[in-house]
Amino acid sequence: MLYIVGLGLGNEKDITLRGLEAVQKCDKVFIEAYTSLLSFGLSSDGLSTLEKLYGKPVILADRETVEEKADEILSAAADSDVAFLVVGDPFGATTHTDLVVRAKKLGIDVKVVHNASVMNAVGVCGLQLYHYGETVSIPFFTDTWRPDSFYEKIQKNRGLGLHTLCLLDIRVKEPTLESLCRGKKQYEPPRYMSVNTAIEQLLEVEQNRGESAYSEDTMCVGFARLGSEDQKIVAGTMRQLESVDFGAPLHCLVIVGKTHPVEEEMLDFYRTV
Ligand SMILES: C[S@@+](CC[C@H](N)C(=O)[O-])C[C@H]1O[C@@H](n2cnc3c(N)ncnc32)[C@H](O)[C@@H]1O
């Protein structure tokens, strides 16, 4: 049996009782560590906090393990109980559907234990979850790679008066270009996009496109460490949020669409001024 268990957003205590029961009966426990990370970080300390709670070792599954070595997880699940833990909800990221499909094709039973996701936790700012359009991902720009396909999606959402959730790039265990050329993998230090960088990139794209999908005066909400004790939520224009210090990762951003008076009332609690 493969149990795919959501851990929620805050800390190790956000696992559900059902999730904890599943983990406790599993022979092997993997944790996905690249589409998200726990608010207390996936340092060795972070892992040992989980291990202490579960009373068993937790195997870190980075991008290579999940995408290239999924067979290891699946073959273990074919003849024993295996848990695959995901921060947030298992389906709050597109990547895990693939693991479910592969497991089912191999005849492995799959059970999913849901939890809170960033996709619904952003509701805390008062913008109705029903009023969101397509979610976009904002990748880190490099000198030679500045993809902007999110622009049309935001433009479309705004045209319909809908809010846009922007998920911000996480770069963990990225091989350096140099090491790829040499054939021996060495990794870049982890990077997590801040609200400030996201806005900088969004404004650069708007300047290049010039189609007024949004501007410096567009109202947004920035979120950091949602679900944690020290979460930070600030509403303001892109210009205002560009200089707000949101602190440690993870961050995400909502570009506000057309608002209802009740949504405005809730946003007032988070405004910069
Ligand atoms: C693939 S998504 C979410 C995955 C997770 N499984 C979930 O359901 O929440 C990862 C992105 O969501 C955002 N994110 C995740 N957790 C967050 C948090 N606690 N606070 C703010 N943003 C968060 C970040 O932009 C991050 O790059």
mmCIF file of C-alpha atoms and ligand atoms in Angstrom:
data_model
loop_
_atom_site.group_PDB
_atom_site.id
_atom_site.type_symbol
_atom_site.label_atom_id
_atom_site.label_comp_id
_atom_site.label_asym_id
_atom_site.label_seq_id
_atom_site.Cartn_x
_atom_site.Cartn_y
_atom_site.Cartn_z
ATOM 1 C CA MET A 1 0.000 0.000 0.000
ATOM 2 C CA LEU A 2 1.227 3.488 -0.828
ATOM 3 C CA TYR A 3 -0.060 6.134 1.576
ATOM 4 C CA ILE A 4 0.289 9.656 0.245
ATOM 5 C CA VAL A 5 0.005 11.876 3.295
ATOM 6 C CA GLY A 6 -0.360 15.659 3.436
ATOM 7 C CA LEU A 7 1.498 17.289 6.342
ATOM 8 C CA GLY A 8 -0.181 20.704 6.297
ATOM 9 C CA LEU A 9 1.685 23.975 6.325
ATOM 10 C CA GLY A 10 2.696 24.922 9.846
ATOM 11 C CA ASN A 11 4.867 22.369 11.587
ATOM 12 C CA GLU A 12 5.068 18.672 12.397
ATOM 13 C CA LYS A 13 1.938 18.874 14.574
ATOM 14 C CA ASP A 14 -0.279 19.695 11.598
ATOM 15 C CA ILE A 15 -0.381 16.086 10.384
ATOM 16 C CA THR A 16 -3.914 14.691 10.785
ATOM 17 C CA LEU A 17 -4.648 11.821 13.154
ATOM 18 C CA ARG A 18 -5.400 9.649 10.139
ATOM 19 C CA GLY A 19 -2.094 10.670 8.570
ATOM 20 C CA LEU A 20 -0.189 9.870 11.749
ATOM 21 C CA GLU A 21 -1.824 6.442 12.042
ATOM 22 C CA ALA A 22 -0.850 5.666 8.452
ATOM 23 C CA VAL A 23 2.761 6.763 8.996
ATOM 24 C CA GLN A 24 3.013 4.726 12.181
ATOM 25 C CA LYS A 25 2.031 1.507 10.440
ATOM 26 C CA CYS A 26 4.348 1.994 7.456
ATOM 27 C CA ASP A 27 7.625 0.126 7.019
ATOM 28 C CA LYS A 28 9.257 2.944 5.059
ATOM 29 C CA VAL A 29 8.553 6.671 5.177
ATOM 30 C CA PHE A 30 9.681 9.078 2.463
ATOM 31 C CA ILE A 31 9.239 12.843 2.529
ATOM 32 C CA GLU A 32 9.085 14.966 -0.582
ATOM 33 C CA ALA A 33 11.415 17.875 -0.177
ATOM 34 C CA TYR A 34 11.437 19.966 -3.298
ATOM 35 C CA THR A 35 8.017 21.418 -4.121
ATOM 36 C CA SER A 36 7.727 22.780 -0.619
ATOM 37 C CA LEU A 37 9.380 22.670 2.759
ATOM 38 C CA LEU A 38 8.169 22.787 6.314
ATOM 39 C CA SER A 39 8.184 26.174 7.967
ATOM 40 C CA PHE A 40 10.877 24.978 10.343
ATOM 41 C CA GLY A 41 12.977 23.948 7.367
ATOM 42 C CA LEU A 42 14.122 20.602 6.114
ATOM 43 C CA SER A 43 17.409 20.768 7.912
ATOM 44 C CA SER A 44 18.576 17.633 9.668
ATOM 45 C CA ASP A 45 16.897 19.142 12.741
ATOM 46 C CA GLY A 46 13.608 19.470 10.879
ATOM 47 C CA LEU A 47 13.723 15.850 9.859
ATOM 48 C CA SER A 48 14.616 14.611 13.291
ATOM 49 C CA THR A 49 11.588 16.488 14.671
ATOM 50 C CA LEU A 50 9.437 14.372 12.375
ATOM 51 C CA GLU A 51 11.378 11.244 13.186
ATOM 52 C CA LYS A 52 10.885 11.847 16.900
ATOM 53 C CA LEU A 53 7.145 12.300 16.446
ATOM 54 C CA TYR A 54 6.763 9.231 14.215
ATOM 55 C CA GLY A 55 9.265 7.064 16.068
ATOM 56 C CA LYS A 56 10.966 5.934 12.843
ATOM 57 C CA PRO A 57 13.431 7.168 10.218
ATOM 58 C CA VAL A 58 12.235 9.437 7.432
ATOM 59 C CA ILE A 59 13.951 9.221 4.035
ATOM 60 C CA LEU A 60 14.389 12.520 2.218
ATOM 61 C CA ALA A 61 13.114 12.282 -1.363
ATOM 62 C CA ASP A 62 14.574 15.115 -3.371
ATOM 63 C CA ARG A 63 13.843 15.880 -7.024
ATOM 64 C CA GLU A 64 16.095 13.053 -8.223
ATOM 65 C CA THR A 65 14.505 10.496 -5.914
ATOM 66 C CA VAL A 66 10.949 11.364 -6.828
ATOM 67 C CA GLU A 67 11.381 11.863 -10.547
ATOM 68 C CA GLU A 68 14.190 9.461 -11.378
ATOM 69 C CA LYS A 69 14.022 6.906 -8.606
ATOM 70 C CA ALA A 70 10.264 6.614 -8.090
ATOM 71 C CA ASP A 71 10.775 2.902 -8.763
ATOM 72 C CA GLU A 72 12.424 2.556 -5.336
ATOM 73 C CA ILE A 73 9.342 4.004 -3.634
ATOM 74 C CA LEU A 74 6.969 1.945 -5.774
ATOM 75 C CA SER A 75 8.755 -1.374 -5.427
ATOM 76 C CA ALA A 76 8.800 -0.938 -1.645
ATOM 77 C CA ALA A 77 5.058 -0.147 -1.766
ATOM 78 C CA ALA A 78 4.367 -3.283 -3.840
ATOM 79 C CA ASP A 79 5.046 -5.608 -0.924
ATOM 80 C CA SER A 80 4.908 -3.443 2.185
ATOM 81 C CA ASP A 81 3.259 -0.295 3.544
ATOM 82 C CA VAL A 82 5.055 2.847 2.439
ATOM 83 C CA ALA A 83 4.231 6.467 3.259
ATOM 84 C CA PHE A 84 5.083 9.343 0.965
ATOM 85 C CA LEU A 85 4.772 12.606 2.888
ATOM 86 C CA VAL A 86 4.092 15.922 1.207
ATOM 87 C CA VAL A 87 4.127 19.331 2.875
ATOM 88 C CA GLY A 88 0.722 20.961 2.405
ATOM 89 C CA ASP A 89 -1.718 18.761 0.489
ATOM 90 C CA PRO A 90 -0.452 15.985 -1.823
ATOM 91 C CA PHE A 91 -2.368 17.489 -4.721
ATOM 92 C CA GLY A 92 -1.373 21.097 -4.003
ATOM 93 C CA ALA A 93 1.486 20.393 -6.447
ATOM 94 C CA THR A 94 1.100 18.921 -9.927
ATOM 95 C CA THR A 95 4.048 16.533 -9.538
ATOM 96 C CA HIS A 96 2.459 13.898 -7.339
ATOM 97 C CA THR A 97 -0.312 12.855 -9.680
ATOM 98 C CA ASP A 98 2.373 11.061 -11.682
ATOM 99 C CA LEU A 99 3.341 8.890 -8.698
ATOM 100 C CA VAL A 100 -0.313 7.925 -8.160
ATOM 101 C CA VAL A 101 -0.756 7.003 -11.846
ATOM 102 C CA ARG A 102 2.405 4.885 -11.833
ATOM 103 C CA ALA A 103 1.401 3.123 -8.606
ATOM 104 C CA LYS A 104 -2.098 2.351 -9.880
ATOM 105 C CA LYS A 105 -0.725 1.014 -13.195
ATOM 106 C CA LEU A 106 1.478 -1.376 -11.194
ATOM 107 C CA GLY A 107 -1.561 -2.547 -9.248
ATOM 108 C CA ILE A 108 -0.366 -0.920 -6.004
ATOM 109 C CA ASP A 109 -3.163 0.301 -3.730
ATOM 110 C CA VAL A 110 -2.985 4.005 -3.020
ATOM 111 C CA LYS A 111 -4.572 5.859 -0.110
ATOM 112 C CA VAL A 112 -4.467 9.639 0.128
ATOM 113 C CA VAL A 113 -4.700 11.561 3.395
ATOM 114 C CA HIS A 114 -5.435 15.219 2.673
ATOM 115 C CA ASN A 115 -4.322 18.301 4.566
ATOM 116 C CA ALA A 116 -4.315 22.102 4.254
ATOM 117 C CA SER A 117 -2.565 23.525 1.198
ATOM 118 C CA VAL A 118 -1.270 26.937 0.221
ATOM 119 C CA MET A 119 -4.021 26.740 -2.410
ATOM 120 C CA ASN A 120 -6.687 27.174 0.270
ATOM 121 C CA ALA A 121 -4.704 28.809 3.092
ATOM 122 C CA VAL A 122 -4.455 32.040 1.064
ATOM 123 C CA GLY A 123 -8.171 32.361 1.851
ATOM 124 C CA VAL A 124 -7.110 33.875 5.198
ATOM 125 C CA CYS A 125 -6.667 37.313 3.570
ATOM 126 C CA GLY A 126 -10.392 37.447 2.813
ATOM 127 C CA LEU A 127 -10.277 37.129 -0.971
ATOM 128 C CA GLN A 128 -12.871 34.499 -1.852
ATOM 129 C CA LEU A 129 -11.348 31.228 -3.063
ATOM 130 C CA TYR A 130 -14.243 31.018 -5.540
ATOM 131 C CA HIS A 131 -12.990 34.177 -7.231
ATOM 132 C CA TYR A 132 -9.593 32.907 -8.359
ATOM 133 C CA GLY A 133 -8.504 32.193 -11.918
ATOM 134 C CA GLU A 134 -5.659 29.967 -13.072
ATOM 135 C CA THR A 135 -2.719 29.712 -10.638
ATOM 136 C CA VAL A 136 0.649 30.721 -12.099
ATOM 137 C CA SER A 137 4.233 29.811 -11.242
ATOM 138 C CA ILE A 138 6.929 32.461 -11.397
ATOM 139 C CA PRO A 139 10.388 31.035 -12.166
ATOM 140 C CA PHE A 140 13.659 32.753 -11.260
ATOM 141 C CA PHE A 141 14.936 34.733 -14.261
ATOM 142 C CA THR A 142 18.518 34.170 -15.347
ATOM 143 C CA ASP A 143 20.662 36.266 -17.706
ATOM 144 C CA THR A 144 19.600 34.108 -20.637
ATOM 145 C CA TRP A 145 16.237 32.643 -19.563
ATOM 146 C CA ARG A 146 13.370 35.017 -18.770
ATOM 147 C CA PRO A 147 10.174 33.030 -19.456
ATOM 148 C CA ASP A 148 6.977 35.074 -19.157
ATOM 149 C CA SER A 149 4.134 32.721 -20.045
ATOM 150 C CA PHE A 150 2.490 33.623 -16.729
ATOM 151 C CA TYR A 151 1.744 37.064 -18.200
ATOM 152 C CA GLU A 152 -1.117 35.900 -20.475
ATOM 153 C CA LYS A 153 -2.658 33.885 -17.654
ATOM 154 C CA ILE A 154 -2.648 36.883 -15.306
ATOM 155 C CA GLN A 155 -4.023 39.060 -18.105
ATOM 156 C CA LYS A 156 -6.830 36.571 -18.703
ATOM 157 C CA ASN A 157 -7.659 36.300 -14.995
ATOM 158 C CA ARG A 158 -7.707 40.066 -14.592
ATOM 159 C CA GLY A 159 -9.852 40.437 -17.705
ATOM 160 C CA LEU A 160 -12.423 38.235 -15.952
ATOM 161 C CA GLY A 161 -12.054 40.140 -12.656
ATOM 162 C CA LEU A 162 -10.460 37.088 -10.984
ATOM 163 C CA HIS A 163 -7.656 36.955 -8.420
ATOM 164 C CA THR A 164 -4.371 35.211 -9.360
ATOM 165 C CA LEU A 165 -2.328 33.069 -7.002
ATOM 166 C CA CYS A 166 1.372 33.248 -7.929
ATOM 167 C CA LEU A 167 3.506 30.381 -6.617
ATOM 168 C CA LEU A 168 7.139 31.365 -6.395
ATOM 169 C CA ASP A 169 10.135 29.381 -7.543
ATOM 170 C CA ILE A 170 12.012 27.043 -5.216
ATOM 171 C CA ARG A 171 15.480 25.946 -6.359
ATOM 172 C CA VAL A 172 16.711 23.077 -4.263
ATOM 173 C CA LYS A 173 19.480 20.708 -5.313
ATOM 174 C CA GLU A 174 19.976 22.358 -8.695
ATOM 175 C CA PRO A 175 23.181 21.130 -10.343
ATOM 176 C CA THR A 176 25.596 23.933 -11.265
ATOM 177 C CA LEU A 177 26.082 24.467 -15.004
ATOM 178 C CA GLU A 178 29.786 23.954 -14.541
ATOM 179 C CA SER A 179 29.320 20.593 -12.853
ATOM 180 C CA LEU A 180 26.908 19.430 -15.587
ATOM 181 C CA CYS A 181 29.582 20.173 -18.192
ATOM 182 C CA ARG A 182 32.128 18.206 -16.163
ATOM 183 C CA GLY A 183 29.687 15.328 -15.671
ATOM 184 C CA LYS A 184 30.085 15.330 -11.875
ATOM 185 C CA LYS A 185 27.090 16.825 -10.098
ATOM 186 C CA GLN A 186 27.635 19.706 -7.686
ATOM 187 C CA TYR A 187 24.719 21.694 -6.386
ATOM 188 C CA GLU A 188 23.802 25.374 -6.125
ATOM 189 C CA PRO A 189 22.821 26.585 -2.635
ATOM 190 C CA PRO A 190 19.003 26.441 -2.176
ATOM 191 C CA ARG A 191 17.068 29.543 -3.285
ATOM 192 C CA TYR A 192 13.489 30.519 -2.552
ATOM 193 C CA MET A 193 11.866 33.390 -4.439
ATOM 194 C CA SER A 194 10.708 36.295 -2.298
ATOM 195 C CA VAL A 195 7.613 38.415 -2.878
ATOM 196 C CA ASN A 196 9.996 41.288 -3.722
ATOM 197 C CA THR A 197 11.772 39.385 -6.516
ATOM 198 C CA ALA A 198 8.445 38.144 -7.890
ATOM 199 C CA ILE A 199 7.124 41.708 -8.136
ATOM 200 C CA GLU A 200 10.374 42.949 -9.680
ATOM 201 C CA GLN A 201 10.125 40.259 -12.376
ATOM 202 C CA LEU A 202 6.389 40.846 -12.918
ATOM 203 C CA LEU A 203 7.000 44.569 -13.460
ATOM 204 C CA GLU A 204 9.882 43.859 -15.841
ATOM 205 C CA VAL A 205 7.610 41.664 -17.956
ATOM 206 C CA GLU A 206 4.849 44.294 -17.925
ATOM 207 C CA GLN A 207 7.364 46.896 -19.063
ATOM 208 C CA ASN A 208 8.477 44.671 -21.964
ATOM 209 C CA ARG A 209 4.954 43.620 -22.982
ATOM 210 C CA GLY A 210 3.300 46.994 -22.380
ATOM 211 C CA GLU A 211 -0.230 45.533 -22.511
ATOM 212 C CA SER A 212 -1.271 46.867 -19.089
ATOM 213 C CA ALA A 213 -2.283 43.501 -17.633
ATOM 214 C CA TYR A 214 -1.265 45.092 -14.301
ATOM 215 C CA SER A 215 0.892 47.961 -13.086
ATOM 216 C CA GLU A 216 2.829 49.251 -10.086
ATOM 217 C CA ASP A 217 -0.527 50.397 -8.697
ATOM 218 C CA THR A 218 -2.187 46.983 -8.885
ATOM 219 C CA MET A 219 -3.347 45.742 -5.491
ATOM 220 C CA CYS A 220 -1.693 42.515 -4.303
ATOM 221 C CA VAL A 221 -1.340 40.459 -1.148
ATOM 222 C CA GLY A 222 2.023 39.019 -0.143
ATOM 223 C CA PHE A 223 2.202 35.954 2.121
ATOM 224 C CA ALA A 224 5.121 34.432 3.990
ATOM 225 C CA ARG A 225 5.199 31.212 6.029
ATOM 226 C CA LEU A 226 1.421 30.695 5.812
ATOM 227 C CA GLY A 227 0.108 28.470 8.562
ATOM 228 C CA SER A 228 3.048 29.134 10.904
ATOM 229 C CA GLU A 229 2.952 31.106 14.129
ATOM 230 C CA ASP A 230 4.995 33.883 12.495
ATOM 231 C CA GLN A 231 3.143 34.052 9.190
ATOM 232 C CA LYS A 232 3.205 37.471 7.533
ATOM 233 C CA ILE A 233 0.434 38.796 5.299
ATOM 234 C CA VAL A 234 0.565 42.287 3.783
ATOM 235 C CA ALA A 235 -1.830 43.886 1.279
ATOM 236 C CA GLY A 236 -0.668 46.797 -0.854
ATOM 237 C CA THR A 237 0.159 47.880 -4.379
ATOM 238 C CA MET A 238 3.014 46.164 -6.214
ATOM 239 C CA ARG A 239 5.105 49.283 -5.592
ATOM 240 C CA GLN A 240 4.385 49.170 -1.836
ATOM 241 C CA LEU A 241 5.012 45.435 -1.470
ATOM 242 C CA GLU A 242 8.239 45.554 -3.457
ATOM 243 C CA SER A 243 10.017 47.011 -0.433
ATOM 244 C CA VAL A 244 8.301 45.070 2.380
ATOM 245 C CA ASP A 245 10.583 42.614 4.196
ATOM 246 C CA PHE A 246 8.621 39.362 4.376
ATOM 247 C CA GLY A 247 11.417 37.460 6.108
ATOM 248 C CA ALA A 248 12.164 33.757 5.748
ATOM 249 C CA PRO A 249 10.617 31.550 3.011
ATOM 250 C CA LEU A 250 8.201 30.293 1.774
ATOM 251 C CA HIS A 251 6.489 33.200 0.057
ATOM 252 C CA CYS A 252 3.616 33.524 -2.398
ATOM 253 C CA LEU A 253 1.711 36.414 -3.930
ATOM 254 C CA VAL A 254 -1.886 37.093 -4.912
ATOM 255 C CA ILE A 255 -2.711 39.658 -7.577
ATOM 256 C CA VAL A 256 -6.106 41.008 -6.604
ATOM 257 C CA GLY A 257 -8.911 41.055 -9.177
ATOM 258 C CA LYS A 258 -12.329 42.662 -8.835
ATOM 259 C CA THR A 259 -13.338 42.766 -5.179
ATOM 260 C CA HIS A 260 -16.574 42.484 -3.239
ATOM 261 C CA PRO A 261 -17.051 44.980 -0.351
ATOM 262 C CA VAL A 262 -16.644 42.164 2.198
ATOM 263 C CA GLU A 263 -13.345 41.168 0.568
ATOM 264 C CA GLU A 264 -12.227 44.815 0.852
ATOM 265 C CA GLU A 265 -13.182 44.880 4.529
ATOM 266 C CA MET A 266 -11.022 41.821 5.213
ATOM 267 C CA LEU A 267 -8.115 43.199 3.134
ATOM 268 C CA ASP A 268 -8.173 46.356 5.283
ATOM 269 C CA PHE A 269 -6.773 44.300 8.173
ATOM 270 C CA TYR A 270 -3.648 43.608 6.141
ATOM 271 C CA ARG A 271 -3.027 46.904 4.322
ATOM 272 C CA THR A 272 0.411 48.531 4.537
ATOM 273 C CA VAL A 273 -1.114 51.998 5.132
HETATM 274 C C1 LIG B 1 3.966 23.495 -5.333
HETATM 275 S S1 LIG B 1 3.399 24.712 -4.291
HETATM 276 C C2 LIG B 1 2.578 24.022 -2.916
HETATM 277 C C3 LIG B 1 2.820 22.651 -2.510
HETATM 278 C C4 LIG B 1 2.185 22.097 -1.269
HETATM 279 N N1 LIG B 1 2.036 20.693 -1.541
HETATM 280 C C5 LIG B 1 0.831 22.664 -0.834
HETATM 281 O O1 LIG B 1 -0.183 21.988 -0.997
HETATM 282 O O2 LIG B 1 0.790 23.758 -0.263
HETATM 283 C C6 LIG B 1 4.839 25.386 -3.625
HETATM 284 C C7 LIG B 1 4.773 26.896 -3.602
HETATM 285 O O3 LIG B 1 3.696 27.293 -2.788
HETATM 286 C C8 LIG B 1 4.036 28.429 -2.037
HETATM 287 N N2 LIG B 1 3.967 28.041 -0.628
HETATM 288 C C9 LIG B 1 3.965 26.795 -0.123
HETATM 289 N N3 LIG B 1 3.835 26.811 1.217
HETATM 290 C C10 LIG B 1 3.744 28.110 1.567
HETATM 291 C C11 LIG B 1 3.590 28.787 2.808
HETATM 292 N N4 LIG B 1 3.499 28.112 3.955
HETATM 293 N N5 LIG B 1 3.533 30.145 2.794
HETATM 294 C C12 LIG B 1 3.605 30.836 1.636
HETATM 295 N N6 LIG B 1 3.748 30.250 0.442
HETATM 296 C C13 LIG B 1 3.819 28.910 0.394
HETATM 297 C C14 LIG B 1 5.445 28.867 -2.447
HETATM 298 O O4 LIG B 1 5.328 29.883 -3.419
HETATM 299 C C15 LIG B 1 5.987 27.567 -3.010
HETATM 300 O O5 LIG B 1 6.956 27.789 -3.989
#
